[in-house]
Coordinates of C-alpha atoms in Angstrom, one line a residue:
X8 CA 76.2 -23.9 2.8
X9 CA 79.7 -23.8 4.4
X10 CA 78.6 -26.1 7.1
X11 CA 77.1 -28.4 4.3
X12 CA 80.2 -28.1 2.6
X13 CA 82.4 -29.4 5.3
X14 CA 80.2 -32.6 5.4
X15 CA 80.5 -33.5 1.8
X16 CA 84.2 -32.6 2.0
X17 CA 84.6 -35.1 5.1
X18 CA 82.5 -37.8 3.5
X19 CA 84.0 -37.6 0.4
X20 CA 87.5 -37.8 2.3
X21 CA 86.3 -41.0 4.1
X22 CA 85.0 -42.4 0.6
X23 CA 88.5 -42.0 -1.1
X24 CA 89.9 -43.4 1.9
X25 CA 87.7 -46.8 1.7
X26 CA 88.0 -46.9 -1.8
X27 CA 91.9 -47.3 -1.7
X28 CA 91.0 -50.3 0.2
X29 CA 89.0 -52.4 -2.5
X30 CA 90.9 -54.8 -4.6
X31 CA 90.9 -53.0 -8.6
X32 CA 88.8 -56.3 -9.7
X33 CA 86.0 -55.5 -7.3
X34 CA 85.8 -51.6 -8.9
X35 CA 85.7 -53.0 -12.3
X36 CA 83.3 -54.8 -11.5
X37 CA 81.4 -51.9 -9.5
X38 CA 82.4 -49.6 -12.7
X39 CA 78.7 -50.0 -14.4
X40 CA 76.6 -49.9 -11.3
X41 CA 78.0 -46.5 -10.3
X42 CA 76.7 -44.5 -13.3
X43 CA 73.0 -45.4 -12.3
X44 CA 70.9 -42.4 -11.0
X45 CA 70.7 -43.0 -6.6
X46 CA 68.4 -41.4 -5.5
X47 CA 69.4 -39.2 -2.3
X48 CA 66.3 -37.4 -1.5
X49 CA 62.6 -37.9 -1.2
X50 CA 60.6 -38.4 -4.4
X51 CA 56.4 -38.1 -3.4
X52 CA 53.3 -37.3 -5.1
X53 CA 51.1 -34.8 -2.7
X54 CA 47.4 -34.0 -3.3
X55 CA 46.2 -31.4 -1.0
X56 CA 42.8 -29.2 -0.1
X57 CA 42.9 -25.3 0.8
X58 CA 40.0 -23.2 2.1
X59 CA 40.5 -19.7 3.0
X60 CA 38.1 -17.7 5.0
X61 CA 38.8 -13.5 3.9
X62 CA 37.9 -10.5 6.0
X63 CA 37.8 -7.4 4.1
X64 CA 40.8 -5.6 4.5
X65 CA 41.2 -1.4 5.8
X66 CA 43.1 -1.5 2.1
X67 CA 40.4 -3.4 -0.7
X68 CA 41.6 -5.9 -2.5
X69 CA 40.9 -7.0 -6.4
X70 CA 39.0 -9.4 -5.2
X71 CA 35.8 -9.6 -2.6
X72 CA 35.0 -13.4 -2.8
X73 CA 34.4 -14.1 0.7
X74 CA 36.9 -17.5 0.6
X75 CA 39.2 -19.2 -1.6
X76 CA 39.5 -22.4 -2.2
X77 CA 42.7 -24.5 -3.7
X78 CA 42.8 -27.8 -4.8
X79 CA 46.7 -29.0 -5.5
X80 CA 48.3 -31.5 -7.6
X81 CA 52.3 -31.7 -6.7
X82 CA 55.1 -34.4 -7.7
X83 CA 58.4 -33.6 -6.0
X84 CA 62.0 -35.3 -7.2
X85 CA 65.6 -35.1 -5.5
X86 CA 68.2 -37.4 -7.4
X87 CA 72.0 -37.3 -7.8
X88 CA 74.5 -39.5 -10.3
X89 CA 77.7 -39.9 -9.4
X90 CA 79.5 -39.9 -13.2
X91 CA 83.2 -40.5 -12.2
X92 CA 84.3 -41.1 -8.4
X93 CA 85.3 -37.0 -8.5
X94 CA 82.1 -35.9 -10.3
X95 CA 78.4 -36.2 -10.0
X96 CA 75.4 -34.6 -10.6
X97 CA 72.5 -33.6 -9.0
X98 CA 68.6 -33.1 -10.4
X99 CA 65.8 -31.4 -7.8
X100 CA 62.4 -30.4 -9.2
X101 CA 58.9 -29.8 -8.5
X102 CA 55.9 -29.8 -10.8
X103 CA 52.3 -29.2 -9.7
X104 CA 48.6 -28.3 -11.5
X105 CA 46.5 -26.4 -9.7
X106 CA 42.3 -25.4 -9.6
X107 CA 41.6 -22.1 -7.4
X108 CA 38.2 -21.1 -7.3
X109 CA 38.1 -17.5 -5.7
X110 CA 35.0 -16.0 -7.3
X111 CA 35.9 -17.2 -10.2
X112 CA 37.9 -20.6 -11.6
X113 CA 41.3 -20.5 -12.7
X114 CA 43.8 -23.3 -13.6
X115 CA 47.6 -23.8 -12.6
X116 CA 50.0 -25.5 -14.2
X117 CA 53.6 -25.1 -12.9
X118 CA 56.8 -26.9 -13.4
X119 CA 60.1 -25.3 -11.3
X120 CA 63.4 -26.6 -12.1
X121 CA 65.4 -26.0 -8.2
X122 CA 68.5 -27.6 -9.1
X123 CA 70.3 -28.9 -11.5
X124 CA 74.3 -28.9 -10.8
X125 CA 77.4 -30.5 -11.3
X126 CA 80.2 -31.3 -8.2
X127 CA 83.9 -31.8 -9.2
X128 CA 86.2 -33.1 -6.3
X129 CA 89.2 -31.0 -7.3
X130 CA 91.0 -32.4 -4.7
X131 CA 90.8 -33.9 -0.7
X132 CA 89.8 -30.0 0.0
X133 CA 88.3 -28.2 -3.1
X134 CA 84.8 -28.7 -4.3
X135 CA 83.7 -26.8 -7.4
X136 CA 80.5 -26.6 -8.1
X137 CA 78.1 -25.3 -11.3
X138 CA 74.9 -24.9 -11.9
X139 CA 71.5 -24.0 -10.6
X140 CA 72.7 -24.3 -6.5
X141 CA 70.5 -24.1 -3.5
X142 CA 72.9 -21.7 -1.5
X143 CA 71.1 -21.0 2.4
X144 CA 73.0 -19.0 4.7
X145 CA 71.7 -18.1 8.4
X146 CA 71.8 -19.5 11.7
X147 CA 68.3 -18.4 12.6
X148 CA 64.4 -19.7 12.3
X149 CA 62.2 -17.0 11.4
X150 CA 64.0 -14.7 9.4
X151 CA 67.7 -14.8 8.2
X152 CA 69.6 -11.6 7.5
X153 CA 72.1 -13.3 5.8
X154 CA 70.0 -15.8 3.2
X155 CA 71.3 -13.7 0.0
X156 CA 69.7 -15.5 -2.4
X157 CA 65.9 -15.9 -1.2
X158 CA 64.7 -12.7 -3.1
X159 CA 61.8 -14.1 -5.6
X160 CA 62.6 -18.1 -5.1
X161 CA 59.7 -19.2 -3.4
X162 CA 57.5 -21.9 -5.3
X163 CA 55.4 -23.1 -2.1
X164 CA 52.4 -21.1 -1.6
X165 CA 50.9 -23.4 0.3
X166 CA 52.0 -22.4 3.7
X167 CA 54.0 -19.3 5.2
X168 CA 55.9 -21.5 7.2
X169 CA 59.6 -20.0 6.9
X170 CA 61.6 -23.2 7.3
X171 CA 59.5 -25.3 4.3
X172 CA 60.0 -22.3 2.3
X173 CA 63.7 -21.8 2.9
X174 CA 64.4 -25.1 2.0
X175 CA 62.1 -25.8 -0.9
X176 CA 62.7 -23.3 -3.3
X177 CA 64.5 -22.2 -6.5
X178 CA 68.2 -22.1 -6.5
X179 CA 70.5 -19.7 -8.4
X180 CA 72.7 -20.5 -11.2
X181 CA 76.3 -19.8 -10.2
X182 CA 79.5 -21.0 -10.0
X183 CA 80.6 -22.1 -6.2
X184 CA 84.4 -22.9 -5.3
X185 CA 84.8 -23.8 -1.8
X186 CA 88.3 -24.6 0.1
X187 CA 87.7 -27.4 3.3
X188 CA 89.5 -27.7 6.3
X189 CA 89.6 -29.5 9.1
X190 CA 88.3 -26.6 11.1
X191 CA 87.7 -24.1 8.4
X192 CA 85.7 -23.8 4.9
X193 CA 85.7 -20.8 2.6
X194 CA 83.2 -20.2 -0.4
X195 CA 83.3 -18.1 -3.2
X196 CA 80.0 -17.8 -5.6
X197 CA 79.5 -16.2 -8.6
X198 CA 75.9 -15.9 -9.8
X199 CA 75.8 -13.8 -13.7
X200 CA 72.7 -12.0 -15.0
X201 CA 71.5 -14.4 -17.4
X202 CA 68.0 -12.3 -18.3
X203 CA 66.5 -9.0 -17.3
X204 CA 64.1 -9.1 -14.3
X205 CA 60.3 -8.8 -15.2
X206 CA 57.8 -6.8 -13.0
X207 CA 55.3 -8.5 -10.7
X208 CA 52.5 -7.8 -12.6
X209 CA 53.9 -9.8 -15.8
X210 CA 52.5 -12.9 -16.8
X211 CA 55.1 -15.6 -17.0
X212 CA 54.8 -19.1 -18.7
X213 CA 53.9 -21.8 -16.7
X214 CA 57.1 -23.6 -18.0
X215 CA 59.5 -21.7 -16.5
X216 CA 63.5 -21.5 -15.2
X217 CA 62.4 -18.0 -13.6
X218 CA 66.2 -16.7 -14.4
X219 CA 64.1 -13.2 -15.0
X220 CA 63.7 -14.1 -10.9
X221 CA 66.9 -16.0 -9.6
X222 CA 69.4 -14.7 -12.0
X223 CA 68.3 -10.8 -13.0
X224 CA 71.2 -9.1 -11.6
X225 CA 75.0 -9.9 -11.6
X226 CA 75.3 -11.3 -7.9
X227 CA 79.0 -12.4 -5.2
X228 CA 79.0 -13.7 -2.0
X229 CA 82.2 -14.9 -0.3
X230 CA 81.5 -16.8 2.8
X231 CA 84.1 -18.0 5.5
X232 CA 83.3 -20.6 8.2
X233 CA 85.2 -21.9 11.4
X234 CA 84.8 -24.0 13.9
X235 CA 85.4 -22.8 16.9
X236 CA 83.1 -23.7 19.8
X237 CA 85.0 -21.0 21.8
X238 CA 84.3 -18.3 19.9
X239 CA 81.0 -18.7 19.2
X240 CA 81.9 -21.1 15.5
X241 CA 81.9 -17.6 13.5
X242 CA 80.6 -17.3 10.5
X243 CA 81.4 -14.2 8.1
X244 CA 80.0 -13.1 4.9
X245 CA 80.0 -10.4 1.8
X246 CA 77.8 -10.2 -0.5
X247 CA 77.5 -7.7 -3.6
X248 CA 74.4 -7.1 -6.0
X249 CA 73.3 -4.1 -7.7
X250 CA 72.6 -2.2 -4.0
X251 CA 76.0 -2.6 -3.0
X252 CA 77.6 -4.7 -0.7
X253 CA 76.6 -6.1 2.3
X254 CA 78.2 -7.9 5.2
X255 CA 77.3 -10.4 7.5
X256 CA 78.3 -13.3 10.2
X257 CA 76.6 -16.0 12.0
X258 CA 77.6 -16.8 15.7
X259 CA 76.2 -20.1 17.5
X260 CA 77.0 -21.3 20.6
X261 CA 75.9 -24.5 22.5
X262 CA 74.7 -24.1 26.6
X263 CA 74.9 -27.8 28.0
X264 CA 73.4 -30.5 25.5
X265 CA 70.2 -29.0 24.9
X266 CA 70.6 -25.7 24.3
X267 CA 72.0 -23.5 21.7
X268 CA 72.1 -19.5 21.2
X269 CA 72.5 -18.3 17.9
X270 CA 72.8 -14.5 16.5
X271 CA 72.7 -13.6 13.0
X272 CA 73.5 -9.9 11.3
X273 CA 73.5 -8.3 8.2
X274 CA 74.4 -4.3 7.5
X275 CA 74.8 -2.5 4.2
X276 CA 73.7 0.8 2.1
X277 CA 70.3 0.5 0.8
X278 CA 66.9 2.4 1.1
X279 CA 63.9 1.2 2.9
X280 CA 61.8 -1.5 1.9
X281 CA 58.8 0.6 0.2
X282 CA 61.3 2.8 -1.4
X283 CA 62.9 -0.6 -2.9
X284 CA 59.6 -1.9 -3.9
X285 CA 58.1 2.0 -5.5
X286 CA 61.8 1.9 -7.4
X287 CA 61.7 -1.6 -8.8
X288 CA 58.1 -1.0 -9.8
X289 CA 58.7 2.3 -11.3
X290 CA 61.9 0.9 -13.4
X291 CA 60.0 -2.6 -14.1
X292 CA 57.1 -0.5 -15.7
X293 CA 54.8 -1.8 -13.3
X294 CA 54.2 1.5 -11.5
X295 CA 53.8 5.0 -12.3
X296 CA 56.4 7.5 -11.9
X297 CA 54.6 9.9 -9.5
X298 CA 54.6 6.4 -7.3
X299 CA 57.8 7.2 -5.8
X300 CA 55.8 10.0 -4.0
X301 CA 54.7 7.5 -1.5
X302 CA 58.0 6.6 -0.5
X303 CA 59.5 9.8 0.2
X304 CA 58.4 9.2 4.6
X305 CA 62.5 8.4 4.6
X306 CA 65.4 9.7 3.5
X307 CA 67.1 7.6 0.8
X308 CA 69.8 5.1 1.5
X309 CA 71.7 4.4 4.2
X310 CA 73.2 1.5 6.4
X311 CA 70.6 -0.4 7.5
X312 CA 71.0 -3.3 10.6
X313 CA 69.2 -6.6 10.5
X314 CA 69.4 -8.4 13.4
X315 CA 68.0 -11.8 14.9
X316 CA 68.8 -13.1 18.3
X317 CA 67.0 -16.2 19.8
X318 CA 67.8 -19.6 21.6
X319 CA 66.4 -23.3 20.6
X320 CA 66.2 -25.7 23.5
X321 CA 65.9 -29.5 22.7
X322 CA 64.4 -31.8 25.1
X323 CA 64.9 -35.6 25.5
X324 CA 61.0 -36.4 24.6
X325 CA 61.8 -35.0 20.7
X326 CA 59.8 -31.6 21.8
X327 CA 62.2 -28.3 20.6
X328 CA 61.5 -25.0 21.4
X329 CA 62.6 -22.1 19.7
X330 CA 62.3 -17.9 20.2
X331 CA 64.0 -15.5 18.4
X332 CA 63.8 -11.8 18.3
X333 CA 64.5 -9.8 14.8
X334 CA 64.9 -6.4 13.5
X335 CA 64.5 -5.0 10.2
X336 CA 65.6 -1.6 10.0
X337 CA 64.6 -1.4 6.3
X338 CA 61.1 -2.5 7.4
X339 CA 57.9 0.3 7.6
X340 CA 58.5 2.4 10.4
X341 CA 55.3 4.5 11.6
X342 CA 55.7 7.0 9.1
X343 CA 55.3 4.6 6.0
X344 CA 52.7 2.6 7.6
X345 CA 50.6 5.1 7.4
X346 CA 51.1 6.4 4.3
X347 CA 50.9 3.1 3.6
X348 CA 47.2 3.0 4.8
X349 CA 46.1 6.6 3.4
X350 CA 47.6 5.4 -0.2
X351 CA 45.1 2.4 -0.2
X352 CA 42.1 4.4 1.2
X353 CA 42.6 7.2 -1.5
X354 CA 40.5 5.1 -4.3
X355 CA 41.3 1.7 -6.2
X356 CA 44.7 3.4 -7.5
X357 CA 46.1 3.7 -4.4
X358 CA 45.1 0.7 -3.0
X359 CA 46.8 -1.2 -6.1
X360 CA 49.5 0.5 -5.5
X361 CA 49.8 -0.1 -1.6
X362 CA 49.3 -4.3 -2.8
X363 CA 52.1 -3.9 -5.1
X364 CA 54.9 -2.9 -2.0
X365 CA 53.6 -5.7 0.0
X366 CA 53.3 -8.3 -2.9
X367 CA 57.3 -7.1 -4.0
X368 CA 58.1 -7.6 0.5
X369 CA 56.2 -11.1 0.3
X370 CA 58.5 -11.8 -3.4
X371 CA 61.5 -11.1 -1.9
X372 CA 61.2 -12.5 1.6
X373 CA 61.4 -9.7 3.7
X374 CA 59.6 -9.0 6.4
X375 CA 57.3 -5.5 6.8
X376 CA 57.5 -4.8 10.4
X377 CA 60.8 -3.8 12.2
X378 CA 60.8 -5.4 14.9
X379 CA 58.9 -8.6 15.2
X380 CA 59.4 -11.8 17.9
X381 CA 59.4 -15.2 16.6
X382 CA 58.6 -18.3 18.3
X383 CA 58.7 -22.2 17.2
X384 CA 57.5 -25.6 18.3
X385 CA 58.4 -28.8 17.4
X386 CA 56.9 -32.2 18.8
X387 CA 58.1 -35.2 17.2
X388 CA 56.6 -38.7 17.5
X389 CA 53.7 -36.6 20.0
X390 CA 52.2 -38.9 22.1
X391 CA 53.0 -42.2 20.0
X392 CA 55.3 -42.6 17.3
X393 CA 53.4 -41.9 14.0
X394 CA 52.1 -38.4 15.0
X395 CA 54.3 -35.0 14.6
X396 CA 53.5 -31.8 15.7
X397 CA 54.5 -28.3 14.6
X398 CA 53.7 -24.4 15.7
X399 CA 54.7 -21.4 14.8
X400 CA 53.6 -17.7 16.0
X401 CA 55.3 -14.5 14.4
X402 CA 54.3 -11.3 16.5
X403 CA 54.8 -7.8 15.1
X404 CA 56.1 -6.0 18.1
X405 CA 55.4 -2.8 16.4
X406 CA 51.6 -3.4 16.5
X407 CA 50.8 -6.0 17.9
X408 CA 49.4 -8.0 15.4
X409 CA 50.3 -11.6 14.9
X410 CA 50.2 -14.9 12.6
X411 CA 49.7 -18.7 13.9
X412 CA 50.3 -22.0 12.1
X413 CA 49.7 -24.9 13.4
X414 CA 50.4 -28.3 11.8
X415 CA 50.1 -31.8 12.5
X416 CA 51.2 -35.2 10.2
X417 CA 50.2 -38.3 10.7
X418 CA 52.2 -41.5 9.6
X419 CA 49.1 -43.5 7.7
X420 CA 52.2 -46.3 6.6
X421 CA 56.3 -46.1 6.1
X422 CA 55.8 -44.5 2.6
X423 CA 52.2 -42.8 3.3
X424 CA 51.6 -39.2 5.6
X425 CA 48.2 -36.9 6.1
X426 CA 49.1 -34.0 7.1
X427 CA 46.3 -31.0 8.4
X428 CA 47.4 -27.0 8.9
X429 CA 45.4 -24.5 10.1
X430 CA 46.7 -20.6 10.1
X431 CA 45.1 -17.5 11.6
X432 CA 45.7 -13.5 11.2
X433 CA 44.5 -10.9 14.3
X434 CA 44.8 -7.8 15.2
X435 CA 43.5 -4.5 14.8
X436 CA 41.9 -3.4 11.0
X437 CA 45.2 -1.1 10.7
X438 CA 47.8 -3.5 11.7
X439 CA 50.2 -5.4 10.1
X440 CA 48.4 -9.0 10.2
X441 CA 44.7 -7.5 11.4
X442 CA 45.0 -5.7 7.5
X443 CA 45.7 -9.3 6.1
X444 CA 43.1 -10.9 4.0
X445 CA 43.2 -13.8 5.0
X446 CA 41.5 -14.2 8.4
X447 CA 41.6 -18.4 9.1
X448 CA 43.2 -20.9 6.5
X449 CA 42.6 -25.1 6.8
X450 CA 44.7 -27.5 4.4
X451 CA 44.5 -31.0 4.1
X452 CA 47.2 -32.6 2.3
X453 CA 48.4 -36.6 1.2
X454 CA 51.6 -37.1 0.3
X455 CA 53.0 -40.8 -1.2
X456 CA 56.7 -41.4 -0.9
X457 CA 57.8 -43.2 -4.0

């Protein structure tokens, strides 16, 4: 956000600049034009085709349909208005109906509101900002220690792809002052509660600004950027919610012109993942009291590390290449795992209740295992120029079990793409991935630019 930050502060600078250039007559004239929406970002219509073939899981599911299948209906809209030279507005949504058929038929319909905000240019350095604000911190691919505000934004089901959901999702109403420099940028953000959180298993309107999900608890982050290729351009943040606080920082360093290391951290008091998701269930009225029993494997809180350390290589044929190791200290460790698995075989009780902690890790972006290794591939313009290529492989180190996905987009005309994904679970019946339900995934997908 920072970095972001410091390139709307340095174009805005270069627009005041030009603008003291152009005779008064010309910007009377230009006056009328300027208050017309411009669109800055992609508007499209996407229809797309999902088949998933299931295993049956060590833990049973609700449902034993054998495959799934999802047929989608999506129109996504970015558009900003500039209102005065020192103010504009900006407008991001995403609406889609959807028909699953898995066993039986359901229909979808879904509307989410990302962003809708207001810039002021208090002057050549501060930017104020309010509103529903996409805020993204982390230096990282995979997973990001510091990315605050992912818990319970995601409105892309459609893929597990971490980079497509980290940068289409909801964003969080707040209010965002931020101080730039020429080698500097400091943030402060302010995000109230604005309604009280509902529990997973609550049925929410298909109309929806999901504050219940992006705006539930009172939330600060203070964020401080600099750049300084020397010392790795540091990047430092806090960040209080209703665990505590939390602190962070983002390091990045270039090797030559094609490669660049990068380590991100995060450390602050809180208790493991299950016991987060047994307590929010419990208070949320979605679980039982005598639920907590299943997360007593650990003692209760204490500092926990997140870490991820990797490398991205760029070469000159538009082919990157990415690996990145993480750890999540709040993630299972043996002893949870497999109380994990002897909750879910002890009858359809328990294996609700073992669902519920990984459909609260999968809400709030956090990974299950530990330790896990991360790697990414990216082929653009493969082989000729309409074709693109992407890969990505997340391996629990813990186990051993894994996930692929696999996409590739073809270029049918300047405003037309196809676009096919296959994904794929392994590993053994008791692993992370091998326990997944869904063994092989295929998506077909056309998206119009408008």
């Amino acid at each position: 956000m920072c970095a972001l930050g410091i390139h709307i502060g340095a174009a805005a600078q270069q627009a005041a600049n030009d603008a003291d250039r152009i005779p008064s007559a010309v910007l009377q004239d230009a006056e009328e034009p300027l208050l017309k929406p411009q669109r800055i970002g992609p508007v499209y219509v996407e229809l797309n085709m999902e088949t998933a073939d299931r295993r049956k899981p060590v833990v049973p599911i609700a449902s034993t349909a054998p495959s799934r299948q999802v047929a989608r209906g999506i129109v996504d809209a970015r558009a900003e208005w500039p209102l005065r030279p020192d103010l504009s507005a900006r407008l991001s949504g995403r609406a889609g109906l959807s028909r699953t058929r898995d066993g039986a038929t359901s229909r979808d319909e879904q509307f989410d509101l990302r962003e809708a905000a207001v810039q002021w240019r208090a002057s050549d350095r501060d930017v104020i900002e309010a509103g529903r604000i996409h805020v993204r911190s982390g230096a990282a691919l995979g997973y990001n220690p510091t990315d605050y505000f992912k818990s319970r934004s995601a409105v892309d089901y459609s893929t597990r792809d971490p980079e497509v959901q980290r940068n289409n999702r909801l964003g969080t109403v707040m209010v965002a002052a931020q101080r730039i420099d020429a080698q500097s940028a400091v943030m402060l953000a302010l995000a109230p509660k604005l309604a009280n959180p509902k529990g997973l298993a609550d049925e929410q309107p298909t109309e929806r600004l999901r504050l219940a999900d992006t705006n539930g608890e009172d939330r600060l982050l203070l964020k401080a950027a600099f750049d300084k290729p020397s010392l790795w351009s540091p990047e430092l943040l806090a960040f209080k919610d209703s665990q505590g606080w939390r602190f962070g920082t983002n390091l990045t360093q270039g090797i030559g012109q094609q490669t660049t290391l990068f380590v991100e951290y995060s450390g602050g008091r809180s208790p493991s993942l299950m016991q987060q998701a047994l307590r929010s269930g419990v208070a949320l009225g979605d679980l039982p009291p005598s639920a907590l029993a299943m997360g007593r494997a650990r003692p209760g809180e204490s500092w926990q590390h997140d870490v991820a350390i990797g490398t991205t290589w760029t070469g000159s044929s538009r082919l990157s290449l990415s690996a990145q190791l993480n750890y999540h200290q709040a993630g299972f460790d043996s002893a949870e795992w497999q109380r994990w698995l002897a909750a879910g075989a002890s009858g359809p009780q328990g294996a609700g209740l073992a669902w519920y902690v990984r459909s609260y890790a999968n809400a709030m972006q956090e990974p299950l295992s530990q330790r896990s290794l991360f790697l990414r591939a990216q082929w653009d313009q493969l082989g000729f120029r309409d074709l693109n290529a992407s890969a990505f492989l997340n391996r629990s180190l813990d186990d051993q079990s894994w996930l692929f996905q696999m996409a590739l987009e073809y270029r049918l005309s300047p405003a037309s793409r196809l676009r096919g994904m296959f994904l794929a679970t392994g590993g053994d019946a008791d692993s992370l991935y091998g326990s997944d339900p869904v063994r092989r995934a295929f998506l077909l997908s056309f998206t119009h630019f408008l």
